[in-house]
Amino acid sequence: MTYGSAITGLAGYRPSRVVTNEDLAGPAGVTPQWIEERTGIRTRHECGPDEDILSMAITVATKALTASGVDPAEVDLVVLATATKLQLIPGWAPQVASGMGLRCGAFDLNAVCGGFSYALAMASNAVKMGDARNAIVIGSEQIRHMLQPEKPDTFVIFGDGAGAAVVSRSEHQHIGPAVWGSDGSREHVIYTERVGAEHHVFMDGPSVYKWSTKDMPAAARKACDLAGVSLEDVRWFVPHQANRRIVDTLARVLRFPDEGVARDVVVTGNTSSASIPLALNALRESGRTSPGDLALLIGFGAGVTYAGQVVRLP
Amino acid sequence: MNTTEEISSEVIRIIRELIPEYSGELTSTTSFEDIGLDSLSRVDLVVETEALFDVEVPDSEVPKLVRISDVAGFVLANRAAV
């Protein structure tokens, strides 16, 4: 037997420390204006000593579950999307579940900035197939400690944060089929490398921009086709919040009305797998959305890999 | 559209759309740096040029395209024969 699936709860978590362009300009040897003109970002958040991937994930997943009204005893799966966890074994999704008092199925997923859309597809499929009554999908990233001021293109863009969604069994198909793809020949455009005891992030910004602005519009249109809707039916465009320039170019190419485009990147920076649920939740908290609104999600990034889908908002 | 001049003319048209605030002269020898076309706008130019002329510019070639004549030359050398 198969079921429908729907997002029933959303939540976001931004670490308490706000990092402004003024904070970063000096160490990076640039001006605050340079940062904003180049990235469109004004602030991003950074984990304090009591915050990390795990604590943010537990907090945000608990908030999303509360928002959904779902009984914790009816959660059967937790999927943690993260690309910045430095410990390889174990995966941390079981600790997220335990931190919530759950003993359900739990696994990590790493599709970098596309992670939330991949995880949402996995959770939705599990619910639709009857493998889970409810699933919690989390994107949680702590990346700022992996950045260096002498590499301003990454130093000023990325932020820490987490976002989560609860996916529940539904009479309706409110999470559309996933469109996804990858191009491993572009593995060099964003990657991490150990430098001494540290992990550093390297990015070829123009190549990332070229791939995303050239290939993601077609992926976005395909996600709409798979969901059986037209772009004009979609009220909200919520792409991965890579930087404002990429978001704006995608919106322009897709001719998306300006007021329907999520630009959470301006205040949150690029939080990798957390960016889409953070932006979705911010839209919802703004009071501008209505239940049932269609939103087009498309996550993309290092790999390179992408995934997206059309969803109806709770 | 087979000559460098014709291709350059189209490249110039795209640049005018990308930076409408620039009203100065554009010739085949104009460098992108001189007219304030930043690195991501150069990528916009490359993507639009790829679509217009049905060429694929490898990531590694993009930084080498620093003048209008470089873009026109790449297109001329790599576009599918018609």
mmCIF file of C-alpha atoms in Angstrom:
data_model
loop_
_atom_site.group_PDB
_atom_site.id
_atom_site.type_symbol
_atom_site.label_atom_id
_atom_site.label_comp_id
_atom_site.label_asym_id
_atom_site.label_seq_id
_atom_site.Cartn_x
_atom_site.Cartn_y
_atom_site.Cartn_z
ATOM 1 C CA MET A 1 0.000 0.000 0.000
ATOM 2 C CA THR A 2 1.243 3.452 -0.784
ATOM 3 C CA TYR A 3 0.349 6.758 0.820
ATOM 4 C CA GLY A 4 0.704 10.442 0.203
ATOM 5 C CA SER A 5 3.235 12.587 2.041
ATOM 6 C CA ALA A 6 3.299 16.145 3.289
ATOM 7 C CA ILE A 7 5.478 18.522 5.269
ATOM 8 C CA THR A 8 3.664 19.058 8.567
ATOM 9 C CA GLY A 9 6.249 20.955 10.584
ATOM 10 C CA LEU A 10 9.153 23.317 9.953
ATOM 11 C CA ALA A 11 11.763 24.935 12.163
ATOM 12 C CA GLY A 12 14.991 26.844 11.925
ATOM 13 C CA TYR A 13 17.907 27.376 14.282
ATOM 14 C CA ARG A 14 20.370 30.214 13.970
ATOM 15 C CA PRO A 15 23.275 30.260 16.411
ATOM 16 C CA SER A 16 23.186 33.176 18.795
ATOM 17 C CA ARG A 17 26.389 34.823 17.600
ATOM 18 C CA VAL A 18 25.735 37.149 14.652
ATOM 19 C CA VAL A 19 28.738 37.859 12.441
ATOM 20 C CA THR A 20 28.500 41.110 10.496
ATOM 21 C CA ASN A 21 30.395 42.237 7.417
ATOM 22 C CA GLU A 22 32.146 44.741 9.657
ATOM 23 C CA ASP A 23 33.392 41.862 11.821
ATOM 24 C CA LEU A 24 34.895 40.065 8.816
ATOM 25 C CA ALA A 25 36.132 42.916 6.647
ATOM 26 C CA GLY A 26 39.247 43.714 8.650
ATOM 27 C CA PRO A 27 40.598 40.173 9.016
ATOM 28 C CA ALA A 28 39.796 39.431 5.360
ATOM 29 C CA GLY A 29 41.469 42.606 4.101
ATOM 30 C CA VAL A 30 38.346 43.835 2.313
ATOM 31 C CA THR A 31 35.623 46.370 3.041
ATOM 32 C CA PRO A 32 32.095 45.642 4.310
ATOM 33 C CA GLN A 33 30.829 47.128 1.048
ATOM 34 C CA TRP A 34 32.990 44.690 -0.957
ATOM 35 C CA ILE A 35 31.390 41.782 0.904
ATOM 36 C CA GLU A 36 27.839 42.974 0.381
ATOM 37 C CA GLU A 37 28.314 43.930 -3.268
ATOM 38 C CA ARG A 38 29.950 40.634 -4.092
ATOM 39 C CA THR A 39 27.722 38.270 -2.109
ATOM 40 C CA GLY A 40 24.600 40.171 -1.079
ATOM 41 C CA ILE A 41 25.191 38.884 2.448
ATOM 42 C CA ARG A 42 24.960 41.240 5.427
ATOM 43 C CA THR A 43 25.103 38.839 8.349
ATOM 44 C CA ARG A 44 25.675 35.164 9.055
ATOM 45 C CA HIS A 45 25.676 33.188 12.301
ATOM 46 C CA GLU A 46 28.422 31.290 14.090
ATOM 47 C CA CYS A 47 28.236 28.555 16.703
ATOM 48 C CA GLY A 48 29.258 29.473 20.208
ATOM 49 C CA PRO A 49 30.985 27.079 22.620
ATOM 50 C CA ASP A 50 27.676 25.425 23.548
ATOM 51 C CA GLU A 51 26.462 24.930 19.984
ATOM 52 C CA ASP A 52 27.437 22.385 17.383
ATOM 53 C CA ILE A 53 25.930 20.260 14.605
ATOM 54 C CA LEU A 54 24.418 17.830 17.080
ATOM 55 C CA SER A 55 22.966 20.328 19.539
ATOM 56 C CA MET A 56 21.499 22.424 16.723
ATOM 57 C CA ALA A 57 20.024 19.334 15.072
ATOM 58 C CA ILE A 58 18.352 18.130 18.274
ATOM 59 C CA THR A 59 16.976 21.579 19.046
ATOM 60 C CA VAL A 60 15.649 22.267 15.559
ATOM 61 C CA ALA A 61 14.191 18.789 15.094
ATOM 62 C CA THR A 62 12.387 19.065 18.421
ATOM 63 C CA LYS A 63 10.974 22.440 17.397
ATOM 64 C CA ALA A 64 9.808 21.069 14.035
ATOM 65 C CA LEU A 65 8.189 18.087 15.717
ATOM 66 C CA THR A 66 6.365 20.368 18.143
ATOM 67 C CA ALA A 67 5.222 22.545 15.240
ATOM 68 C CA SER A 68 3.873 19.492 13.436
ATOM 69 C CA GLY A 69 1.814 18.297 16.388
ATOM 70 C CA VAL A 70 2.982 14.752 15.668
ATOM 71 C CA ASP A 71 3.219 12.343 18.599
ATOM 72 C CA PRO A 72 6.935 11.526 19.078
ATOM 73 C CA ALA A 73 5.972 7.863 19.435
ATOM 74 C CA GLU A 74 4.851 7.958 15.805
ATOM 75 C CA VAL A 75 8.193 9.135 14.405
ATOM 76 C CA ASP A 76 9.828 6.215 12.624
ATOM 77 C CA LEU A 77 12.805 7.820 10.896
ATOM 78 C CA VAL A 78 15.350 10.609 11.395
ATOM 79 C CA VAL A 79 17.546 11.708 8.484
ATOM 80 C CA LEU A 80 20.419 14.076 9.260
ATOM 81 C CA ALA A 81 21.878 15.877 6.254
ATOM 82 C CA THR A 82 25.284 17.314 7.065
ATOM 83 C CA ALA A 83 28.552 17.815 5.223
ATOM 84 C CA THR A 84 30.608 19.418 7.949
ATOM 85 C CA LYS A 85 30.770 16.662 10.547
ATOM 86 C CA LEU A 86 34.455 15.841 10.949
ATOM 87 C CA GLN A 87 33.953 12.515 12.743
ATOM 88 C CA LEU A 88 33.475 9.818 10.106
ATOM 89 C CA ILE A 89 32.087 7.094 12.371
ATOM 90 C CA PRO A 90 29.489 6.978 13.808
ATOM 91 C CA GLY A 91 26.796 8.848 11.969
ATOM 92 C CA TRP A 92 25.113 11.322 14.270
ATOM 93 C CA ALA A 93 21.451 10.854 13.329
ATOM 94 C CA PRO A 94 21.062 8.174 16.042
ATOM 95 C CA GLN A 95 22.324 10.682 18.614
ATOM 96 C CA VAL A 96 19.828 13.228 17.310
ATOM 97 C CA ALA A 97 17.076 10.657 17.736
ATOM 98 C CA SER A 98 18.291 9.731 21.221
ATOM 99 C CA GLY A 99 18.522 13.389 22.130
ATOM 100 C CA MET A 100 14.819 13.606 21.314
ATOM 101 C CA GLY A 101 14.005 10.475 23.282
ATOM 102 C CA LEU A 102 13.487 8.423 20.115
ATOM 103 C CA ARG A 103 14.783 4.977 19.168
ATOM 104 C CA CYS A 104 13.559 5.057 15.580
ATOM 105 C CA GLY A 105 15.515 4.469 12.378
ATOM 106 C CA ALA A 106 18.203 7.080 11.853
ATOM 107 C CA PHE A 107 20.938 7.732 9.324
ATOM 108 C CA ASP A 108 23.189 10.509 8.051
ATOM 109 C CA LEU A 109 23.217 11.718 4.478
ATOM 110 C CA ASN A 110 25.887 13.840 2.818
ATOM 111 C CA ALA A 111 24.935 15.573 -0.392
ATOM 112 C CA VAL A 112 26.516 18.825 0.800
ATOM 113 C CA CYS A 113 24.377 21.841 -0.123
ATOM 114 C CA GLY A 114 21.866 19.590 -1.868
ATOM 115 C CA GLY A 115 21.511 17.474 1.270
ATOM 116 C CA PHE A 116 18.135 18.708 2.477
ATOM 117 C CA SER A 117 16.392 18.092 -0.842
ATOM 118 C CA TYR A 118 17.908 14.605 -1.063
ATOM 119 C CA ALA A 119 16.915 13.858 2.530
ATOM 120 C CA LEU A 120 13.416 15.199 1.963
ATOM 121 C CA ALA A 121 13.043 12.881 -1.019
ATOM 122 C CA MET A 122 14.252 9.890 1.030
ATOM 123 C CA ALA A 123 11.878 10.708 3.888
ATOM 124 C CA SER A 124 8.944 11.323 1.576
ATOM 125 C CA ASN A 125 9.535 8.027 -0.201
ATOM 126 C CA ALA A 126 9.762 6.183 3.141
ATOM 127 C CA VAL A 127 6.455 7.671 4.226
ATOM 128 C CA LYS A 128 4.784 6.972 0.895
ATOM 129 C CA MET A 129 5.917 3.359 0.919
ATOM 130 C CA GLY A 130 4.686 2.829 4.457
ATOM 131 C CA ASP A 131 8.183 2.408 5.910
ATOM 132 C CA ALA A 132 7.607 5.383 8.198
ATOM 133 C CA ARG A 133 4.512 7.071 9.538
ATOM 134 C CA ASN A 134 6.445 10.247 10.151
ATOM 135 C CA ALA A 135 10.036 11.197 9.425
ATOM 136 C CA ILE A 136 12.173 14.108 10.523
ATOM 137 C CA VAL A 137 14.573 15.639 8.015
ATOM 138 C CA ILE A 138 17.345 17.878 9.315
ATOM 139 C CA GLY A 139 20.071 19.948 7.707
ATOM 140 C CA SER A 140 22.691 20.997 10.254
ATOM 141 C CA GLU A 141 26.058 22.568 9.477
ATOM 142 C CA GLN A 142 28.948 24.039 11.429
ATOM 143 C CA ILE A 143 31.392 25.327 8.870
ATOM 144 C CA ARG A 144 32.736 28.653 10.070
ATOM 145 C CA HIS A 145 35.588 27.057 12.010
ATOM 146 C CA MET A 146 36.811 25.620 8.688
ATOM 147 C CA LEU A 147 37.225 29.051 7.050
ATOM 148 C CA GLN A 148 40.265 31.300 6.844
ATOM 149 C CA PRO A 149 40.306 35.098 6.473
ATOM 150 C CA GLU A 150 42.903 34.869 3.705
ATOM 151 C CA LYS A 151 40.291 33.141 1.551
ATOM 152 C CA PRO A 152 37.584 35.824 1.599
ATOM 153 C CA ASP A 153 35.423 34.133 -1.040
ATOM 154 C CA THR A 154 34.515 31.423 1.481
ATOM 155 C CA PHE A 155 35.232 33.325 4.709
ATOM 156 C CA VAL A 156 32.452 35.853 4.101
ATOM 157 C CA ILE A 157 29.845 33.542 2.571
ATOM 158 C CA PHE A 158 29.317 30.590 4.861
ATOM 159 C CA GLY A 159 27.395 30.499 8.118
ATOM 160 C CA ASP A 160 26.422 27.950 10.742
ATOM 161 C CA GLY A 161 22.826 26.887 11.269
ATOM 162 C CA ALA A 162 20.212 24.178 11.110
ATOM 163 C CA GLY A 163 16.756 23.624 9.729
ATOM 164 C CA ALA A 164 14.272 20.773 9.936
ATOM 165 C CA ALA A 165 11.031 19.509 8.482
ATOM 166 C CA VAL A 166 8.641 16.796 9.594
ATOM 167 C CA VAL A 167 7.285 14.621 6.797
ATOM 168 C CA SER A 168 4.015 12.852 7.564
ATOM 169 C CA ARG A 169 1.663 10.396 5.945
ATOM 170 C CA SER A 170 -1.060 12.252 4.090
ATOM 171 C CA GLU A 171 -4.062 11.674 1.882
ATOM 172 C CA HIS A 172 -2.395 14.024 -0.583
ATOM 173 C CA GLN A 173 0.826 14.070 -2.574
ATOM 174 C CA HIS A 174 2.156 17.311 -1.157
ATOM 175 C CA ILE A 175 5.813 16.520 -1.786
ATOM 176 C CA GLY A 176 6.489 16.185 -5.483
ATOM 177 C CA PRO A 177 8.847 13.713 -7.135
ATOM 178 C CA ALA A 178 12.512 14.614 -6.865
ATOM 179 C CA VAL A 179 14.602 15.780 -9.766
ATOM 180 C CA TRP A 180 18.245 15.038 -9.163
ATOM 181 C CA GLY A 181 21.570 14.767 -10.925
ATOM 182 C CA SER A 182 25.296 15.123 -10.510
ATOM 183 C CA ASP A 183 28.545 15.787 -12.353
ATOM 184 C CA GLY A 184 31.546 14.265 -10.620
ATOM 185 C CA SER A 185 33.916 15.781 -13.162
ATOM 186 C CA ARG A 186 33.355 19.056 -11.291
ATOM 187 C CA GLU A 187 34.546 17.684 -7.935
ATOM 188 C CA HIS A 188 37.178 20.410 -7.846
ATOM 189 C CA VAL A 189 34.808 23.388 -7.677
ATOM 190 C CA ILE A 190 34.121 23.033 -3.926
ATOM 191 C CA TYR A 191 36.048 20.723 -1.655
ATOM 192 C CA THR A 192 37.695 20.410 1.729
ATOM 193 C CA GLU A 193 41.267 19.410 2.389
ATOM 194 C CA ARG A 194 43.232 18.774 5.531
ATOM 195 C CA VAL A 195 45.844 21.430 6.153
ATOM 196 C CA GLY A 196 47.818 20.317 9.177
ATOM 197 C CA ALA A 197 45.268 19.578 11.874
ATOM 198 C CA GLU A 198 42.617 21.740 10.246
ATOM 199 C CA HIS A 199 40.055 21.207 7.514
ATOM 200 C CA HIS A 200 39.926 24.034 4.991
ATOM 201 C CA VAL A 201 37.199 24.782 2.456
ATOM 202 C CA PHE A 202 38.242 25.628 -1.099
ATOM 203 C CA MET A 203 35.884 27.029 -3.705
ATOM 204 C CA ASP A 204 36.167 28.093 -7.326
ATOM 205 C CA GLY A 205 33.396 30.667 -7.163
ATOM 206 C CA PRO A 206 33.031 31.452 -10.873
ATOM 207 C CA SER A 207 32.831 27.738 -11.751
ATOM 208 C CA VAL A 208 30.175 27.160 -9.087
ATOM 209 C CA TYR A 209 28.265 30.152 -10.400
ATOM 210 C CA LYS A 210 28.524 28.922 -13.990
ATOM 211 C CA TRP A 211 27.308 25.410 -13.225
ATOM 212 C CA SER A 212 24.470 26.477 -10.971
ATOM 213 C CA THR A 213 23.107 29.299 -13.096
ATOM 214 C CA LYS A 214 23.398 27.282 -16.293
ATOM 215 C CA ASP A 215 22.076 23.887 -15.150
ATOM 216 C CA MET A 216 19.689 24.603 -12.270
ATOM 217 C CA PRO A 217 16.979 26.403 -14.269
ATOM 218 C CA ALA A 218 16.392 23.241 -16.312
ATOM 219 C CA ALA A 219 16.325 21.182 -13.117
ATOM 220 C CA ALA A 220 13.811 23.580 -11.604
ATOM 221 C CA ARG A 221 11.559 23.315 -14.645
ATOM 222 C CA LYS A 222 11.820 19.533 -14.561
ATOM 223 C CA ALA A 223 10.811 19.457 -10.883
ATOM 224 C CA CYS A 224 7.676 21.369 -11.860
ATOM 225 C CA ASP A 225 7.007 18.975 -14.752
ATOM 226 C CA LEU A 226 7.358 15.962 -12.458
ATOM 227 C CA ALA A 227 4.945 17.524 -9.983
ATOM 228 C CA GLY A 228 2.463 18.290 -12.740
ATOM 229 C CA VAL A 229 2.507 22.040 -12.140
ATOM 230 C CA SER A 230 3.757 24.991 -14.152
ATOM 231 C CA LEU A 231 6.273 27.531 -12.878
ATOM 232 C CA GLU A 232 3.469 30.068 -12.844
ATOM 233 C CA ASP A 233 1.604 27.924 -10.303
ATOM 234 C CA VAL A 234 4.525 28.084 -7.880
ATOM 235 C CA ARG A 235 4.201 30.829 -5.268
ATOM 236 C CA TRP A 236 7.629 30.546 -3.637
ATOM 237 C CA PHE A 237 11.049 29.873 -5.113
ATOM 238 C CA VAL A 238 13.379 28.550 -2.420
ATOM 239 C CA PRO A 239 16.711 27.617 -3.981
ATOM 240 C CA HIS A 240 19.785 26.760 -1.955
ATOM 241 C CA GLN A 241 20.935 30.054 -0.497
ATOM 242 C CA ALA A 242 24.415 29.930 -2.020
ATOM 243 C CA ASN A 243 24.827 33.673 -2.338
ATOM 244 C CA ARG A 244 22.458 36.403 -3.405
ATOM 245 C CA ARG A 245 23.958 36.645 -6.873
ATOM 246 C CA ILE A 246 23.135 33.034 -7.688
ATOM 247 C CA VAL A 247 19.642 33.302 -6.197
ATOM 248 C CA ASP A 248 18.952 36.475 -8.200
ATOM 249 C CA THR A 249 20.269 35.032 -11.457
ATOM 250 C CA LEU A 250 18.227 31.838 -11.086
ATOM 251 C CA ALA A 251 15.116 33.894 -10.336
ATOM 252 C CA ARG A 252 15.783 36.107 -13.356
ATOM 253 C CA VAL A 253 16.351 33.205 -15.737
ATOM 254 C CA LEU A 254 13.206 31.454 -14.475
ATOM 255 C CA ARG A 255 11.308 34.787 -14.584
ATOM 256 C CA PHE A 256 10.162 34.294 -11.049
ATOM 257 C CA PRO A 257 8.337 37.291 -9.513
ATOM 258 C CA ASP A 258 10.707 39.053 -7.165
ATOM 259 C CA GLU A 259 8.373 38.945 -4.170
ATOM 260 C CA GLY A 260 8.197 35.154 -4.346
ATOM 261 C CA VAL A 261 11.930 34.521 -4.083
ATOM 262 C CA ALA A 262 13.517 33.452 -0.779
ATOM 263 C CA ARG A 263 16.584 35.538 0.028
ATOM 264 C CA ASP A 264 17.348 34.362 3.534
ATOM 265 C CA VAL A 265 21.006 34.320 2.468
ATOM 266 C CA VAL A 266 21.142 38.067 3.114
ATOM 267 C CA VAL A 267 20.886 37.593 6.883
ATOM 268 C CA THR A 268 21.934 33.954 7.289
ATOM 269 C CA GLY A 269 24.700 33.429 4.745
ATOM 270 C CA ASN A 270 25.214 30.106 3.012
ATOM 271 C CA THR A 271 24.466 27.336 5.504
ATOM 272 C CA SER A 272 24.818 24.458 3.034
ATOM 273 C CA SER A 273 22.224 21.741 3.720
ATOM 274 C CA ALA A 274 20.473 23.929 6.295
ATOM 275 C CA SER A 275 19.781 26.794 3.918
ATOM 276 C CA ILE A 276 16.545 25.566 2.347
ATOM 277 C CA PRO A 277 14.696 24.649 5.556
ATOM 278 C CA LEU A 278 15.971 27.849 7.196
ATOM 279 C CA ALA A 279 14.693 29.913 4.259
ATOM 280 C CA LEU A 280 11.398 28.016 4.126
ATOM 281 C CA ASN A 281 10.844 28.497 7.825
ATOM 282 C CA ALA A 282 11.746 32.178 7.621
ATOM 283 C CA LEU A 283 9.187 32.651 4.852
ATOM 284 C CA ARG A 284 6.556 30.897 6.904
ATOM 285 C CA GLU A 285 7.372 32.888 10.024
ATOM 286 C CA SER A 286 7.127 36.100 8.004
ATOM 287 C CA GLY A 287 3.403 35.487 7.716
ATOM 288 C CA ARG A 288 3.526 35.874 3.950
ATOM 289 C CA THR A 289 2.780 32.243 3.144
ATOM 290 C CA SER A 290 -0.489 30.343 3.308
ATOM 291 C CA PRO A 291 -1.026 26.636 3.901
ATOM 292 C CA GLY A 292 -1.099 24.867 0.580
ATOM 293 C CA ASP A 293 1.140 27.366 -1.228
ATOM 294 C CA LEU A 294 3.420 25.665 -3.724
ATOM 295 C CA ALA A 295 7.154 26.090 -3.162
ATOM 296 C CA LEU A 296 9.917 25.027 -5.520
ATOM 297 C CA LEU A 297 12.990 23.779 -3.654
ATOM 298 C CA ILE A 298 16.302 23.143 -5.368
ATOM 299 C CA GLY A 299 19.449 22.256 -3.481
ATOM 300 C CA PHE A 300 22.795 22.188 -5.266
ATOM 301 C CA GLY A 301 26.462 22.308 -4.497
ATOM 302 C CA ALA A 302 29.680 20.422 -4.011
ATOM 303 C CA GLY A 303 30.027 17.114 -5.786
ATOM 304 C CA VAL A 304 28.647 18.626 -7.841
ATOM 305 C CA THR A 305 25.205 17.298 -7.085
ATOM 306 C CA TYR A 306 21.673 18.619 -6.924
ATOM 307 C CA ALA A 307 18.139 17.649 -6.004
ATOM 308 C CA GLY A 308 14.854 19.482 -5.946
ATOM 309 C CA GLN A 309 11.124 19.115 -5.671
ATOM 310 C CA VAL A 310 7.873 21.037 -5.517
ATOM 311 C CA VAL A 311 6.127 20.947 -2.138
ATOM 312 C CA ARG A 312 2.992 22.363 -0.601
ATOM 313 C CA LEU A 313 3.651 24.411 2.501
ATOM 314 C CA PRO A 314 2.050 23.412 5.811
ATOM 315 C CA MET B 1 27.559 34.507 -38.374
ATOM 316 C CA ASN B 2 31.035 33.313 -39.190
ATOM 317 C CA THR B 3 33.440 36.197 -38.782
ATOM 318 C CA THR B 4 35.180 37.453 -35.688
ATOM 319 C CA GLU B 5 33.576 40.842 -36.238
ATOM 320 C CA GLU B 6 30.072 39.388 -36.352
ATOM 321 C CA ILE B 7 30.613 37.298 -33.256
ATOM 322 C CA SER B 8 32.208 40.242 -31.435
ATOM 323 C CA SER B 9 29.164 42.326 -32.282
ATOM 324 C CA GLU B 10 26.914 39.803 -30.554
ATOM 325 C CA VAL B 11 29.256 39.606 -27.572
ATOM 326 C CA ILE B 12 29.140 43.391 -27.293
ATOM 327 C CA ARG B 13 25.335 43.288 -27.401
ATOM 328 C CA ILE B 14 25.301 40.819 -24.488
ATOM 329 C CA ILE B 15 27.731 42.975 -22.501
ATOM 330 C CA ARG B 16 25.508 46.028 -23.034
ATOM 331 C CA GLU B 17 22.634 44.049 -21.507
ATOM 332 C CA LEU B 18 24.736 42.846 -18.593
ATOM 333 C CA ILE B 19 26.095 46.280 -17.674
ATOM 334 C CA PRO B 20 23.638 48.828 -19.072
ATOM 335 C CA GLU B 21 25.208 51.485 -16.862
ATOM 336 C CA TYR B 22 28.385 51.355 -18.972
ATOM 337 C CA SER B 23 28.072 53.741 -21.881
ATOM 338 C CA GLY B 24 31.665 53.813 -23.102
ATOM 339 C CA GLU B 25 33.071 52.367 -26.291
ATOM 340 C CA LEU B 26 33.315 48.607 -26.711
ATOM 341 C CA THR B 27 35.646 47.121 -29.285
ATOM 342 C CA SER B 28 37.116 43.690 -29.820
ATOM 343 C CA THR B 29 40.191 44.692 -27.839
ATOM 344 C CA THR B 30 38.227 45.964 -24.829
ATOM 345 C CA SER B 31 39.249 44.153 -21.650
ATOM 346 C CA PHE B 32 36.555 43.112 -19.190
ATOM 347 C CA GLU B 33 38.543 44.470 -16.285
ATOM 348 C CA ASP B 34 38.671 47.926 -17.869
ATOM 349 C CA ILE B 35 34.893 48.143 -18.169
ATOM 350 C CA GLY B 36 34.205 46.783 -14.675
ATOM 351 C CA LEU B 37 32.775 43.424 -15.756
ATOM 352 C CA ASP B 38 33.323 41.399 -12.572
ATOM 353 C CA SER B 39 34.158 37.705 -12.498
ATOM 354 C CA LEU B 40 30.557 36.541 -12.129
ATOM 355 C CA SER B 41 29.290 38.884 -14.850
ATOM 356 C CA ARG B 42 31.967 37.383 -17.098
ATOM 357 C CA VAL B 43 30.437 34.003 -16.311
ATOM 358 C CA ASP B 44 26.999 35.401 -17.248
ATOM 359 C CA LEU B 45 28.551 36.499 -20.553
ATOM 360 C CA VAL B 46 30.058 33.067 -21.117
ATOM 361 C CA VAL B 47 26.784 31.264 -20.337
ATOM 362 C CA GLU B 48 24.818 33.482 -22.717
ATOM 363 C CA THR B 49 27.496 33.118 -25.376
ATOM 364 C CA GLU B 50 27.416 29.336 -24.998
ATOM 365 C CA ALA B 51 23.663 29.299 -25.549
ATOM 366 C CA LEU B 52 23.788 31.692 -28.480
ATOM 367 C CA PHE B 53 26.589 29.983 -30.371
ATOM 368 C CA ASP B 54 26.070 26.396 -29.182
ATOM 369 C CA VAL B 55 29.535 26.072 -27.701
ATOM 370 C CA GLU B 56 30.734 24.728 -24.351
ATOM 371 C CA VAL B 57 33.398 26.708 -22.529
ATOM 372 C CA PRO B 58 35.244 24.465 -20.051
ATOM 373 C CA ASP B 59 35.571 25.884 -16.528
ATOM 374 C CA SER B 60 39.335 26.032 -16.987
ATOM 375 C CA GLU B 61 39.003 28.272 -20.054
ATOM 376 C CA VAL B 62 36.750 30.892 -18.476
ATOM 377 C CA PRO B 63 39.538 32.792 -16.654
ATOM 378 C CA LYS B 64 41.469 33.009 -19.931
ATOM 379 C CA LEU B 65 38.707 34.965 -21.627
ATOM 380 C CA VAL B 66 39.671 38.488 -20.616
ATOM 381 C CA ARG B 67 38.792 40.479 -23.745
ATOM 382 C CA ILE B 68 35.914 40.524 -26.213
ATOM 383 C CA SER B 69 38.276 39.175 -28.874
ATOM 384 C CA ASP B 70 39.101 36.195 -26.614
ATOM 385 C CA VAL B 71 35.420 35.240 -26.449
ATOM 386 C CA ALA B 72 34.937 35.715 -30.173
ATOM 387 C CA GLY B 73 38.075 33.729 -30.898
ATOM 388 C CA PHE B 74 36.943 30.876 -28.680
ATOM 389 C CA VAL B 75 33.566 30.744 -30.374
ATOM 390 C CA LEU B 76 35.111 30.809 -33.831
ATOM 391 C CA ALA B 77 37.501 27.994 -32.976
ATOM 392 C CA ASN B 78 35.013 25.777 -31.180
ATOM 393 C CA ARG B 79 31.538 26.258 -32.555
ATOM 394 C CA ALA B 80 29.998 23.394 -34.466
ATOM 395 C CA ALA B 81 30.505 23.708 -38.197
ATOM 396 C CA VAL B 82 27.324 24.828 -39.941
#
